[in-house]
Amino acid sequence: MSERSAADESRLTDLTCVVTGAASERGIGRGVALALAGQGRPLALLDLDGARLAHAAEAVRAAGSPAVVTAEVDVADEASVAAAISAVESARASPTGPLPPIGALVHCAGVADPTPFLEMTSSGFQRTLAINTLGLFHLARRVLPGMLDQGLGRIVAMSSTAAQDGGGNFSTSAYAASKAGVEGLIRGLAKEVAGTGVTTAAIAPANIDTDIMGGALVGQRREEFVARTPVGRLGTTRELGELVAFLVGPHGGFTTGATYNLNGGLRVG
Ligand SMILES: NC(=O)c1ccc[n+]([C@@H]2O[C@H](COP(=O)([O-])OP(=O)(O)OC[C@H]3O[C@@H](n4cnc5c(N)ncnc54)[C@H](O)[C@@H]3O)[C@@H](O)[C@H]2O)c1
């Protein structure tokens, strides 16, 4: 294999980042999109909640993204993902402004099902895996060919501390299994594409105050979450966004297949 140049990766700053799960106003996808917008990255925002995507687009434009497109998608559905990514790719020539090729995928769309194991149905279990894990497969399968052609790309996905400790705060076994699957897929893909210019990463957050925790953390529930977070506070979507901005940026290319814990010390190592 011939030696690659780190300088080639500076091209990433001009390429489009696809962010799933960006519609949720208090969510991680939005925090990621805002951090990337702050770096002037072109963005494609994807979510099941099409009604809130227009607001997301406005917010990221205001935060500095030079080109933004949105697409409604159900990441659990392969055809829906194919249609959304095609729409993003053809938006390159749209009258609202050219969109550069896709340089990064950040899969933040996700669900957490609190159903106890013995009450969980097969279809409920499959739905969690279909969004959190299979969704990553659908998206990566669709964007990877272009990344390989251009010899450059980043694939980042949200895992969870639940993949490591089984969860239990706002989710149950299906969620833990789905996130362990995300980490396995990220590691396997890192190896399969090693040396092509495409790298992967998982992020395992915990205790970030978003709607997935069963609504905003307030009162005694908030105090309980803070009390069991060693750094003494909850995490912010901005902090998560800045980590992603590093990973999908020009200086993030010497790490691949790793899981980054962003959990306030809840789990170390
Ligand atoms: N908040 C935390 O502390 C925490 C901890 C661990 C992991 N995570 C992970 O981070 C990711 C983001 O979660 P969040 O906290 O922002 O939650 P959130 O509920 O605020 O956002 C989730 C987003 O995913 C979208 N979505 C759901 N199903 C979808 C589908 N089928 N297709 C497309 N979009 C869909 C929702 O519309 C929403 O915009 C999730 O994968 C979650 O498991 C969060």
PDB file of C-alpha atoms and ligand atoms in Angstrom:
ATOM      1  CA  MET A   1       0.000   0.000   0.000  1.00  0.00           C
ATOM      2  CA  SER A   2       1.422   3.414  -0.907  1.00  0.00           C
ATOM      3  CA  GLU A   3       1.674   6.013   1.854  1.00  0.00           C
ATOM      4  CA  ARG A   4      -1.350   8.282   2.123  1.00  0.00           C
ATOM      5  CA  SER A   5      -1.020  12.011   2.743  1.00  0.00           C
ATOM      6  CA  ALA A   6      -2.796  13.594   5.722  1.00  0.00           C
ATOM      7  CA  ALA A   7      -2.953  16.809   3.667  1.00  0.00           C
ATOM      8  CA  ASP A   8      -5.449  15.188   1.241  1.00  0.00           C
ATOM      9  CA  GLU A   9      -7.951  15.104   4.082  1.00  0.00           C
ATOM     10  CA  SER A  10      -8.251  18.906   4.131  1.00  0.00           C
ATOM     11  CA  ARG A  11     -10.694  18.429   1.198  1.00  0.00           C
ATOM     12  CA  LEU A  12     -13.223  17.150   3.722  1.00  0.00           C
ATOM     13  CA  THR A  13     -14.115  20.657   4.867  1.00  0.00           C
ATOM     14  CA  ASP A  14     -15.731  21.326   1.470  1.00  0.00           C
ATOM     15  CA  LEU A  15     -17.737  18.106   1.336  1.00  0.00           C
ATOM     16  CA  THR A  16     -21.290  17.562   2.568  1.00  0.00           C
ATOM     17  CA  CYS A  17     -22.042  15.998   5.955  1.00  0.00           C
ATOM     18  CA  VAL A  18     -25.201  13.905   6.149  1.00  0.00           C
ATOM     19  CA  VAL A  19     -26.661  14.087   9.670  1.00  0.00           C
ATOM     20  CA  THR A  20     -29.602  11.865  10.627  1.00  0.00           C
ATOM     21  CA  GLY A  21     -31.835  12.648  13.604  1.00  0.00           C
ATOM     22  CA  ALA A  22     -31.389  16.404  13.197  1.00  0.00           C
ATOM     23  CA  ALA A  23     -35.064  17.384  13.527  1.00  0.00           C
ATOM     24  CA  SER A  24     -35.255  17.053  17.307  1.00  0.00           C
ATOM     25  CA  GLU A  25     -34.621  20.590  18.547  1.00  0.00           C
ATOM     26  CA  ARG A  26     -32.955  19.522  21.811  1.00  0.00           C
ATOM     27  CA  GLY A  27     -31.392  16.443  20.264  1.00  0.00           C
ATOM     28  CA  ILE A  28     -27.876  15.233  19.556  1.00  0.00           C
ATOM     29  CA  GLY A  29     -28.369  15.338  15.773  1.00  0.00           C
ATOM     30  CA  ARG A  30     -29.214  19.032  16.033  1.00  0.00           C
ATOM     31  CA  GLY A  31     -26.170  19.688  18.238  1.00  0.00           C
ATOM     32  CA  VAL A  32     -23.979  17.886  15.703  1.00  0.00           C
ATOM     33  CA  ALA A  33     -25.490  19.825  12.791  1.00  0.00           C
ATOM     34  CA  LEU A  34     -24.985  23.153  14.582  1.00  0.00           C
ATOM     35  CA  ALA A  35     -21.346  22.380  15.413  1.00  0.00           C
ATOM     36  CA  LEU A  36     -20.662  21.395  11.790  1.00  0.00           C
ATOM     37  CA  ALA A  37     -22.497  24.484  10.545  1.00  0.00           C
ATOM     38  CA  GLY A  38     -20.227  26.570  12.770  1.00  0.00           C
ATOM     39  CA  GLN A  39     -17.304  25.146  10.801  1.00  0.00           C
ATOM     40  CA  GLY A  40     -18.953  26.144   7.530  1.00  0.00           C
ATOM     41  CA  ARG A  41     -19.737  22.574   6.446  1.00  0.00           C
ATOM     42  CA  PRO A  42     -22.446  21.941   3.826  1.00  0.00           C
ATOM     43  CA  LEU A  43     -25.174  19.798   5.409  1.00  0.00           C
ATOM     44  CA  ALA A  44     -27.886  17.315   4.523  1.00  0.00           C
ATOM     45  CA  LEU A  45     -30.325  16.891   7.412  1.00  0.00           C
ATOM     46  CA  LEU A  46     -32.361  13.678   7.468  1.00  0.00           C
ATOM     47  CA  ASP A  47     -35.135  12.679   9.851  1.00  0.00           C
ATOM     48  CA  LEU A  48     -38.409  10.796  10.108  1.00  0.00           C
ATOM     49  CA  ASP A  49     -39.979  13.979  11.480  1.00  0.00           C
ATOM     50  CA  GLY A  50     -40.197  15.918   8.222  1.00  0.00           C
ATOM     51  CA  ALA A  51     -42.305  18.673   9.800  1.00  0.00           C
ATOM     52  CA  ARG A  52     -39.439  19.847  12.005  1.00  0.00           C
ATOM     53  CA  LEU A  53     -36.705  19.658   9.354  1.00  0.00           C
ATOM     54  CA  ALA A  54     -37.434  23.122   7.934  1.00  0.00           C
ATOM     55  CA  HIS A  55     -36.751  24.649  11.340  1.00  0.00           C
ATOM     56  CA  ALA A  56     -33.544  22.612  11.623  1.00  0.00           C
ATOM     57  CA  ALA A  57     -32.407  23.889   8.224  1.00  0.00           C
ATOM     58  CA  GLU A  58     -33.067  27.496   9.244  1.00  0.00           C
ATOM     59  CA  ALA A  59     -31.073  27.023  12.447  1.00  0.00           C
ATOM     60  CA  VAL A  60     -28.016  25.547  10.739  1.00  0.00           C
ATOM     61  CA  ARG A  61     -28.051  28.182   8.004  1.00  0.00           C
ATOM     62  CA  ALA A  62     -28.047  30.837  10.741  1.00  0.00           C
ATOM     63  CA  ALA A  63     -25.148  29.014  12.410  1.00  0.00           C
ATOM     64  CA  GLY A  64     -23.019  29.283   9.261  1.00  0.00           C
ATOM     65  CA  SER A  65     -23.665  26.329   6.960  1.00  0.00           C
ATOM     66  CA  PRO A  66     -23.250  27.559   3.375  1.00  0.00           C
ATOM     67  CA  ALA A  67     -25.586  24.953   1.821  1.00  0.00           C
ATOM     68  CA  VAL A  68     -28.328  22.917   3.471  1.00  0.00           C
ATOM     69  CA  VAL A  69     -30.779  20.349   2.156  1.00  0.00           C
ATOM     70  CA  THR A  70     -33.296  18.279   4.090  1.00  0.00           C
ATOM     71  CA  ALA A  71     -34.904  14.923   3.390  1.00  0.00           C
ATOM     72  CA  GLU A  72     -37.567  12.991   5.259  1.00  0.00           C
ATOM     73  CA  VAL A  73     -36.474   9.403   5.820  1.00  0.00           C
ATOM     74  CA  ASP A  74     -37.249   6.283   7.768  1.00  0.00           C
ATOM     75  CA  VAL A  75     -33.767   4.891   8.317  1.00  0.00           C
ATOM     76  CA  ALA A  76     -35.275   1.475   9.076  1.00  0.00           C
ATOM     77  CA  ASP A  77     -36.474   1.265   5.476  1.00  0.00           C
ATOM     78  CA  GLU A  78     -33.774   0.619   2.882  1.00  0.00           C
ATOM     79  CA  ALA A  79     -35.819   2.103   0.007  1.00  0.00           C
ATOM     80  CA  SER A  80     -36.524   5.241   2.021  1.00  0.00           C
ATOM     81  CA  VAL A  81     -32.799   5.668   2.749  1.00  0.00           C
ATOM     82  CA  ALA A  82     -31.928   5.127  -0.919  1.00  0.00           C
ATOM     83  CA  ALA A  83     -34.470   7.775  -1.965  1.00  0.00           C
ATOM     84  CA  ALA A  84     -33.244  10.281   0.642  1.00  0.00           C
ATOM     85  CA  ILE A  85     -29.574   9.874  -0.280  1.00  0.00           C
ATOM     86  CA  SER A  86     -30.425  10.136  -3.989  1.00  0.00           C
ATOM     87  CA  ALA A  87     -32.287  13.362  -3.233  1.00  0.00           C
ATOM     88  CA  VAL A  88     -29.217  14.683  -1.404  1.00  0.00           C
ATOM     89  CA  GLU A  89     -26.944  13.712  -4.298  1.00  0.00           C
ATOM     90  CA  SER A  90     -29.175  15.280  -6.929  1.00  0.00           C
ATOM     91  CA  ALA A  91     -29.485  18.450  -4.837  1.00  0.00           C
ATOM     92  CA  ARG A  92     -25.981  19.243  -6.072  1.00  0.00           C
ATOM     93  CA  ALA A  93     -27.572  20.839  -9.094  1.00  0.00           C
ATOM     94  CA  SER A  94     -30.626  22.344  -7.382  1.00  0.00           C
ATOM     95  CA  PRO A  95     -31.470  26.043  -7.836  1.00  0.00           C
ATOM     96  CA  THR A  96     -31.037  26.628  -4.093  1.00  0.00           C
ATOM     97  CA  GLY A  97     -27.313  26.146  -4.506  1.00  0.00           C
ATOM     98  CA  PRO A  98     -24.923  23.385  -5.348  1.00  0.00           C
ATOM     99  CA  LEU A  99     -24.322  20.731  -2.751  1.00  0.00           C
ATOM    100  CA  PRO A 100     -20.873  19.112  -2.786  1.00  0.00           C
ATOM    101  CA  PRO A 101     -20.466  15.312  -2.721  1.00  0.00           C
ATOM    102  CA  ILE A 102     -20.991  13.480   0.575  1.00  0.00           C
ATOM    103  CA  GLY A 103     -17.859  13.412   2.732  1.00  0.00           C
ATOM    104  CA  ALA A 104     -19.331  12.310   6.045  1.00  0.00           C
ATOM    105  CA  LEU A 105     -22.269  10.401   7.480  1.00  0.00           C
ATOM    106  CA  VAL A 106     -23.256  10.971  11.111  1.00  0.00           C
ATOM    107  CA  HIS A 107     -26.039   8.620  12.211  1.00  0.00           C
ATOM    108  CA  CYS A 108     -27.769  10.211  15.206  1.00  0.00           C
ATOM    109  CA  ALA A 109     -31.343   9.056  14.544  1.00  0.00           C
ATOM    110  CA  GLY A 110     -32.307   6.570  17.201  1.00  0.00           C
ATOM    111  CA  VAL A 111     -34.989   5.287  19.530  1.00  0.00           C
ATOM    112  CA  ALA A 112     -34.973   3.853  23.044  1.00  0.00           C
ATOM    113  CA  ASP A 113     -37.733   1.433  23.992  1.00  0.00           C
ATOM    114  CA  PRO A 114     -38.322   1.113  27.769  1.00  0.00           C
ATOM    115  CA  THR A 115     -40.393  -2.100  27.441  1.00  0.00           C
ATOM    116  CA  PRO A 116     -39.196  -4.802  29.892  1.00  0.00           C
ATOM    117  CA  PHE A 117     -37.761  -7.942  28.307  1.00  0.00           C
ATOM    118  CA  LEU A 118     -40.665 -10.287  29.049  1.00  0.00           C
ATOM    119  CA  GLU A 119     -43.148  -7.782  27.631  1.00  0.00           C
ATOM    120  CA  MET A 120     -41.051  -7.051  24.544  1.00  0.00           C
ATOM    121  CA  THR A 121     -42.462  -8.448  21.299  1.00  0.00           C
ATOM    122  CA  SER A 122     -40.359  -9.687  18.444  1.00  0.00           C
ATOM    123  CA  SER A 123     -41.544  -6.777  16.287  1.00  0.00           C
ATOM    124  CA  GLY A 124     -40.751  -4.237  19.041  1.00  0.00           C
ATOM    125  CA  PHE A 125     -37.259  -5.680  19.414  1.00  0.00           C
ATOM    126  CA  GLN A 126     -36.768  -5.632  15.656  1.00  0.00           C
ATOM    127  CA  ARG A 127     -37.960  -2.031  15.347  1.00  0.00           C
ATOM    128  CA  THR A 128     -35.268  -0.813  17.777  1.00  0.00           C
ATOM    129  CA  LEU A 129     -32.584  -2.735  15.909  1.00  0.00           C
ATOM    130  CA  ALA A 130     -33.977  -1.594  12.545  1.00  0.00           C
ATOM    131  CA  ILE A 131     -33.587   2.089  13.416  1.00  0.00           C
ATOM    132  CA  ASN A 132     -30.450   2.090  15.551  1.00  0.00           C
ATOM    133  CA  THR A 133     -28.384  -0.651  13.898  1.00  0.00           C
ATOM    134  CA  LEU A 134     -29.817  -1.658  10.531  1.00  0.00           C
ATOM    135  CA  GLY A 135     -30.382   2.053   9.839  1.00  0.00           C
ATOM    136  CA  LEU A 136     -26.621   2.543  10.063  1.00  0.00           C
ATOM    137  CA  PHE A 137     -26.129  -0.334   7.609  1.00  0.00           C
ATOM    138  CA  HIS A 138     -28.664   1.151   5.155  1.00  0.00           C
ATOM    139  CA  LEU A 139     -27.069   4.584   5.296  1.00  0.00           C
ATOM    140  CA  ALA A 140     -23.447   3.437   5.166  1.00  0.00           C
ATOM    141  CA  ARG A 141     -24.225   0.987   2.360  1.00  0.00           C
ATOM    142  CA  ARG A 142     -25.639   3.874   0.342  1.00  0.00           C
ATOM    143  CA  VAL A 143     -22.943   6.539   0.950  1.00  0.00           C
ATOM    144  CA  LEU A 144     -19.842   4.327   1.009  1.00  0.00           C
ATOM    145  CA  PRO A 145     -19.462   3.798  -2.772  1.00  0.00           C
ATOM    146  CA  GLY A 146     -19.111   7.558  -3.362  1.00  0.00           C
ATOM    147  CA  MET A 147     -16.640   7.857  -0.493  1.00  0.00           C
ATOM    148  CA  LEU A 148     -14.550   5.015  -1.906  1.00  0.00           C
ATOM    149  CA  ASP A 149     -14.604   6.628  -5.361  1.00  0.00           C
ATOM    150  CA  GLN A 150     -13.324   9.918  -3.968  1.00  0.00           C
ATOM    151  CA  GLY A 151     -10.870   8.137  -1.613  1.00  0.00           C
ATOM    152  CA  LEU A 152     -12.163  10.061   1.376  1.00  0.00           C
ATOM    153  CA  GLY A 153     -14.996   9.752   3.884  1.00  0.00           C
ATOM    154  CA  ARG A 154     -16.029   9.494   7.510  1.00  0.00           C
ATOM    155  CA  ILE A 155     -18.790   7.373   9.038  1.00  0.00           C
ATOM    156  CA  VAL A 156     -19.750   8.149  12.642  1.00  0.00           C
ATOM    157  CA  ALA A 157     -22.646   6.618  14.576  1.00  0.00           C
ATOM    158  CA  MET A 158     -24.191   7.025  18.005  1.00  0.00           C
ATOM    159  CA  SER A 159     -23.756   4.072  20.288  1.00  0.00           C
ATOM    160  CA  SER A 160     -24.550   4.417  24.002  1.00  0.00           C
ATOM    161  CA  THR A 161     -23.092   3.564  27.380  1.00  0.00           C
ATOM    162  CA  ALA A 162     -25.877   0.966  27.323  1.00  0.00           C
ATOM    163  CA  ALA A 163     -23.775  -1.069  24.851  1.00  0.00           C
ATOM    164  CA  GLN A 164     -21.176  -1.426  27.608  1.00  0.00           C
ATOM    165  CA  ASP A 165     -23.232  -1.664  30.805  1.00  0.00           C
ATOM    166  CA  GLY A 166     -26.646  -2.889  29.632  1.00  0.00           C
ATOM    167  CA  GLY A 167     -28.392   0.469  30.135  1.00  0.00           C
ATOM    168  CA  GLY A 168     -31.478   0.635  32.307  1.00  0.00           C
ATOM    169  CA  ASN A 169     -31.895   4.392  32.818  1.00  0.00           C
ATOM    170  CA  PHE A 170     -34.292   5.067  29.954  1.00  0.00           C
ATOM    171  CA  SER A 171     -34.019   1.881  27.931  1.00  0.00           C
ATOM    172  CA  THR A 172     -33.874  -1.903  28.160  1.00  0.00           C
ATOM    173  CA  SER A 173     -32.212  -4.902  26.503  1.00  0.00           C
ATOM    174  CA  ALA A 174     -33.281  -4.205  22.918  1.00  0.00           C
ATOM    175  CA  TYR A 175     -31.584  -0.813  23.077  1.00  0.00           C
ATOM    176  CA  ALA A 176     -28.401  -2.235  24.625  1.00  0.00           C
ATOM    177  CA  ALA A 177     -28.303  -4.923  21.923  1.00  0.00           C
ATOM    178  CA  SER A 178     -28.882  -2.393  19.147  1.00  0.00           C
ATOM    179  CA  LYS A 179     -26.030  -0.188  20.359  1.00  0.00           C
ATOM    180  CA  ALA A 180     -23.619  -3.105  20.804  1.00  0.00           C
ATOM    181  CA  GLY A 181     -24.475  -3.862  17.157  1.00  0.00           C
ATOM    182  CA  VAL A 182     -23.579  -0.292  16.180  1.00  0.00           C
ATOM    183  CA  GLU A 183     -20.144  -0.623  17.786  1.00  0.00           C
ATOM    184  CA  GLY A 184     -19.526  -4.000  16.124  1.00  0.00           C
ATOM    185  CA  LEU A 185     -20.541  -2.651  12.725  1.00  0.00           C
ATOM    186  CA  ILE A 186     -18.325   0.411  13.145  1.00  0.00           C
ATOM    187  CA  ARG A 187     -15.328  -1.794  14.030  1.00  0.00           C
ATOM    188  CA  GLY A 188     -15.954  -4.296  11.232  1.00  0.00           C
ATOM    189  CA  LEU A 189     -16.424  -1.574   8.643  1.00  0.00           C
ATOM    190  CA  ALA A 190     -13.249   0.198   9.808  1.00  0.00           C
ATOM    191  CA  LYS A 191     -11.302  -2.951   8.981  1.00  0.00           C
ATOM    192  CA  GLU A 192     -13.064  -3.626   5.693  1.00  0.00           C
ATOM    193  CA  VAL A 193     -12.341  -0.138   4.339  1.00  0.00           C
ATOM    194  CA  ALA A 194      -8.943   0.408   5.977  1.00  0.00           C
ATOM    195  CA  GLY A 195      -6.514   2.178   3.672  1.00  0.00           C
ATOM    196  CA  THR A 196      -9.210   3.554   1.354  1.00  0.00           C
ATOM    197  CA  GLY A 197      -9.396   7.012   2.947  1.00  0.00           C
ATOM    198  CA  VAL A 198     -12.668   6.134   4.682  1.00  0.00           C
ATOM    199  CA  THR A 199     -12.650   5.938   8.488  1.00  0.00           C
ATOM    200  CA  THR A 200     -15.336   5.135  11.048  1.00  0.00           C
ATOM    201  CA  ALA A 201     -16.108   5.903  14.697  1.00  0.00           C
ATOM    202  CA  ALA A 202     -18.769   5.248  17.295  1.00  0.00           C
ATOM    203  CA  ILE A 203     -19.640   7.642  20.103  1.00  0.00           C
ATOM    204  CA  ALA A 204     -21.082   6.237  23.319  1.00  0.00           C
ATOM    205  CA  PRO A 205     -22.861   9.093  25.135  1.00  0.00           C
ATOM    206  CA  ALA A 206     -24.700   9.065  28.428  1.00  0.00           C
ATOM    207  CA  ASN A 207     -26.639  11.610  30.421  1.00  0.00           C
ATOM    208  CA  ILE A 208     -27.094  14.226  27.723  1.00  0.00           C
ATOM    209  CA  ASP A 209     -30.348  16.016  28.421  1.00  0.00           C
ATOM    210  CA  THR A 210     -32.439  15.273  25.308  1.00  0.00           C
ATOM    211  CA  ASP A 211     -35.959  14.011  24.644  1.00  0.00           C
ATOM    212  CA  ILE A 212     -34.840  10.375  24.379  1.00  0.00           C
ATOM    213  CA  MET A 213     -34.450  10.328  28.170  1.00  0.00           C
ATOM    214  CA  GLY A 214     -38.243  10.343  28.451  1.00  0.00           C
ATOM    215  CA  GLY A 215     -38.589  14.137  28.245  1.00  0.00           C
ATOM    216  CA  ALA A 216     -36.543  17.010  29.650  1.00  0.00           C
ATOM    217  CA  LEU A 217     -34.679  16.192  32.862  1.00  0.00           C
ATOM    218  CA  VAL A 218     -36.083  18.438  35.578  1.00  0.00           C
ATOM    219  CA  GLY A 219     -36.570  18.402  39.351  1.00  0.00           C
ATOM    220  CA  GLN A 220     -35.672  15.302  41.320  1.00  0.00           C
ATOM    221  CA  ARG A 221     -35.096  13.172  38.224  1.00  0.00           C
ATOM    222  CA  ARG A 222     -32.483  15.659  37.035  1.00  0.00           C
ATOM    223  CA  GLU A 223     -30.842  15.700  40.478  1.00  0.00           C
ATOM    224  CA  GLU A 224     -30.620  11.902  40.402  1.00  0.00           C
ATOM    225  CA  PHE A 225     -28.977  11.885  36.985  1.00  0.00           C
ATOM    226  CA  VAL A 226     -26.492  14.592  38.044  1.00  0.00           C
ATOM    227  CA  ALA A 227     -25.717  12.761  41.303  1.00  0.00           C
ATOM    228  CA  ARG A 228     -24.682   9.626  39.460  1.00  0.00           C
ATOM    229  CA  THR A 229     -22.546  11.489  36.886  1.00  0.00           C
ATOM    230  CA  PRO A 230     -18.976  11.702  38.271  1.00  0.00           C
ATOM    231  CA  VAL A 231     -18.121  15.064  36.645  1.00  0.00           C
ATOM    232  CA  GLY A 232     -21.115  16.572  38.489  1.00  0.00           C
ATOM    233  CA  ARG A 233     -23.278  17.752  35.605  1.00  0.00           C
ATOM    234  CA  LEU A 234     -25.130  16.566  32.536  1.00  0.00           C
ATOM    235  CA  GLY A 235     -23.539  16.648  29.094  1.00  0.00           C
ATOM    236  CA  THR A 236     -24.540  18.987  26.289  1.00  0.00           C
ATOM    237  CA  THR A 237     -25.361  18.314  22.660  1.00  0.00           C
ATOM    238  CA  ARG A 238     -22.802  20.998  21.811  1.00  0.00           C
ATOM    239  CA  GLU A 239     -20.022  18.990  23.458  1.00  0.00           C
ATOM    240  CA  LEU A 240     -21.053  15.965  21.444  1.00  0.00           C
ATOM    241  CA  GLY A 241     -21.205  18.091  18.285  1.00  0.00           C
ATOM    242  CA  GLU A 242     -17.659  19.337  18.784  1.00  0.00           C
ATOM    243  CA  LEU A 243     -16.365  15.758  19.129  1.00  0.00           C
ATOM    244  CA  VAL A 244     -18.095  14.828  15.880  1.00  0.00           C
ATOM    245  CA  ALA A 245     -16.694  17.959  14.210  1.00  0.00           C
ATOM    246  CA  PHE A 246     -13.192  16.713  15.046  1.00  0.00           C
ATOM    247  CA  LEU A 247     -13.909  13.169  13.851  1.00  0.00           C
ATOM    248  CA  VAL A 248     -15.397  14.237  10.499  1.00  0.00           C
ATOM    249  CA  GLY A 249     -12.871  17.024  10.015  1.00  0.00           C
ATOM    250  CA  PRO A 250      -9.469  17.054   8.343  1.00  0.00           C
ATOM    251  CA  HIS A 251      -7.614  16.078  11.536  1.00  0.00           C
ATOM    252  CA  GLY A 252      -9.783  13.076  12.399  1.00  0.00           C
ATOM    253  CA  GLY A 253      -8.244  10.619   9.958  1.00  0.00           C
ATOM    254  CA  PHE A 254      -5.799   8.772  12.203  1.00  0.00           C
ATOM    255  CA  THR A 255      -8.506   7.164  14.304  1.00  0.00           C
ATOM    256  CA  THR A 256     -10.798   4.462  12.967  1.00  0.00           C
ATOM    257  CA  GLY A 257     -13.108   1.839  14.416  1.00  0.00           C
ATOM    258  CA  ALA A 258     -12.883   3.333  17.909  1.00  0.00           C
ATOM    259  CA  THR A 259     -15.678   4.057  20.360  1.00  0.00           C
ATOM    260  CA  TYR A 260     -15.464   7.451  22.073  1.00  0.00           C
ATOM    261  CA  ASN A 261     -17.079   7.615  25.500  1.00  0.00           C
ATOM    262  CA  LEU A 262     -18.814  10.925  26.231  1.00  0.00           C
ATOM    263  CA  ASN A 263     -20.418  10.128  29.540  1.00  0.00           C
ATOM    264  CA  GLY A 264     -19.125  12.437  32.280  1.00  0.00           C
ATOM    265  CA  GLY A 265     -17.095   9.601  33.807  1.00  0.00           C
ATOM    266  CA  LEU A 266     -20.092   7.300  34.244  1.00  0.00           C
ATOM    267  CA  ARG A 267     -17.995   4.534  32.732  1.00  0.00           C
ATOM    268  CA  VAL A 268     -14.264   4.871  32.286  1.00  0.00           C
ATOM    269  CA  GLY A 269     -11.843   2.849  30.180  1.00  0.00           C
TER     270      GLY A 269
HETATM  271  N1  LIG B   1     -29.252  11.638  25.088  1.00  0.00           N
HETATM  272  C1  LIG B   1     -28.400  10.762  25.567  1.00  0.00           C
HETATM  273  O1  LIG B   1     -27.908  10.876  26.712  1.00  0.00           O
HETATM  274  C2  LIG B   1     -28.002   9.578  24.748  1.00  0.00           C
HETATM  275  C3  LIG B   1     -27.276   8.559  25.393  1.00  0.00           C
HETATM  276  C4  LIG B   1     -26.854   7.473  24.648  1.00  0.00           C
HETATM  277  C5  LIG B   1     -27.104   7.407  23.285  1.00  0.00           C
HETATM  278  N2  LIG B   1     -27.823   8.385  22.690  1.00  0.00           N
HETATM  279  C6  LIG B   1     -28.082   8.213  21.251  1.00  0.00           C
HETATM  280  O2  LIG B   1     -27.923   9.427  20.552  1.00  0.00           O
HETATM  281  C7  LIG B   1     -28.781   9.419  19.389  1.00  0.00           C
HETATM  282  C8  LIG B   1     -29.576  10.704  19.370  1.00  0.00           C
HETATM  283  O3  LIG B   1     -30.517  10.684  20.447  1.00  0.00           O
HETATM  284  P1  LIG B   1     -31.100  11.999  21.094  1.00  0.00           P
HETATM  285  O4  LIG B   1     -30.725  11.967  22.493  1.00  0.00           O
HETATM  286  O5  LIG B   1     -30.767  13.172  20.257  1.00  0.00           O
HETATM  287  O6  LIG B   1     -32.668  11.647  20.974  1.00  0.00           O
HETATM  288  P2  LIG B   1     -33.886  12.455  20.339  1.00  0.00           P
HETATM  289  O7  LIG B   1     -35.080  11.624  20.627  1.00  0.00           O
HETATM  290  O8  LIG B   1     -33.854  13.864  20.757  1.00  0.00           O
HETATM  291  O9  LIG B   1     -33.586  12.426  18.752  1.00  0.00           O
HETATM  292  C9  LIG B   1     -33.752  11.268  17.980  1.00  0.00           C
HETATM  293  C10 LIG B   1     -34.073  11.696  16.547  1.00  0.00           C
HETATM  294  O10 LIG B   1     -34.155  10.517  15.737  1.00  0.00           O
HETATM  295  C11 LIG B   1     -35.264  10.668  14.846  1.00  0.00           C
HETATM  296  N3  LIG B   1     -35.742   9.356  14.430  1.00  0.00           N
HETATM  297  C12 LIG B   1     -36.351   8.402  15.199  1.00  0.00           C
HETATM  298  N4  LIG B   1     -36.682   7.337  14.449  1.00  0.00           N
HETATM  299  C13 LIG B   1     -36.256   7.604  13.177  1.00  0.00           C
HETATM  300  C14 LIG B   1     -36.311   6.883  11.952  1.00  0.00           C
HETATM  301  N5  LIG B   1     -36.883   5.662  11.872  1.00  0.00           N
HETATM  302  N6  LIG B   1     -35.771   7.448  10.836  1.00  0.00           N
HETATM  303  C15 LIG B   1     -35.213   8.680  10.906  1.00  0.00           C
HETATM  304  N7  LIG B   1     -35.150   9.430  12.035  1.00  0.00           N
HETATM  305  C16 LIG B   1     -35.669   8.884  13.158  1.00  0.00           C
HETATM  306  C17 LIG B   1     -36.303  11.427  15.690  1.00  0.00           C
HETATM  307  O11 LIG B   1     -37.309  12.021  14.884  1.00  0.00           O
HETATM  308  C18 LIG B   1     -35.414  12.434  16.415  1.00  0.00           C
HETATM  309  O12 LIG B   1     -35.242  13.620  15.645  1.00  0.00           O
HETATM  310  C19 LIG B   1     -29.632   8.146  19.501  1.00  0.00           C
HETATM  311  O13 LIG B   1     -29.073   7.130  18.687  1.00  0.00           O
HETATM  312  C20 LIG B   1     -29.504   7.760  20.961  1.00  0.00           C
HETATM  313  O14 LIG B   1     -29.672   6.377  21.140  1.00  0.00           O
HETATM  314  C21 LIG B   1     -28.280   9.451  23.388  1.00  0.00           C
END
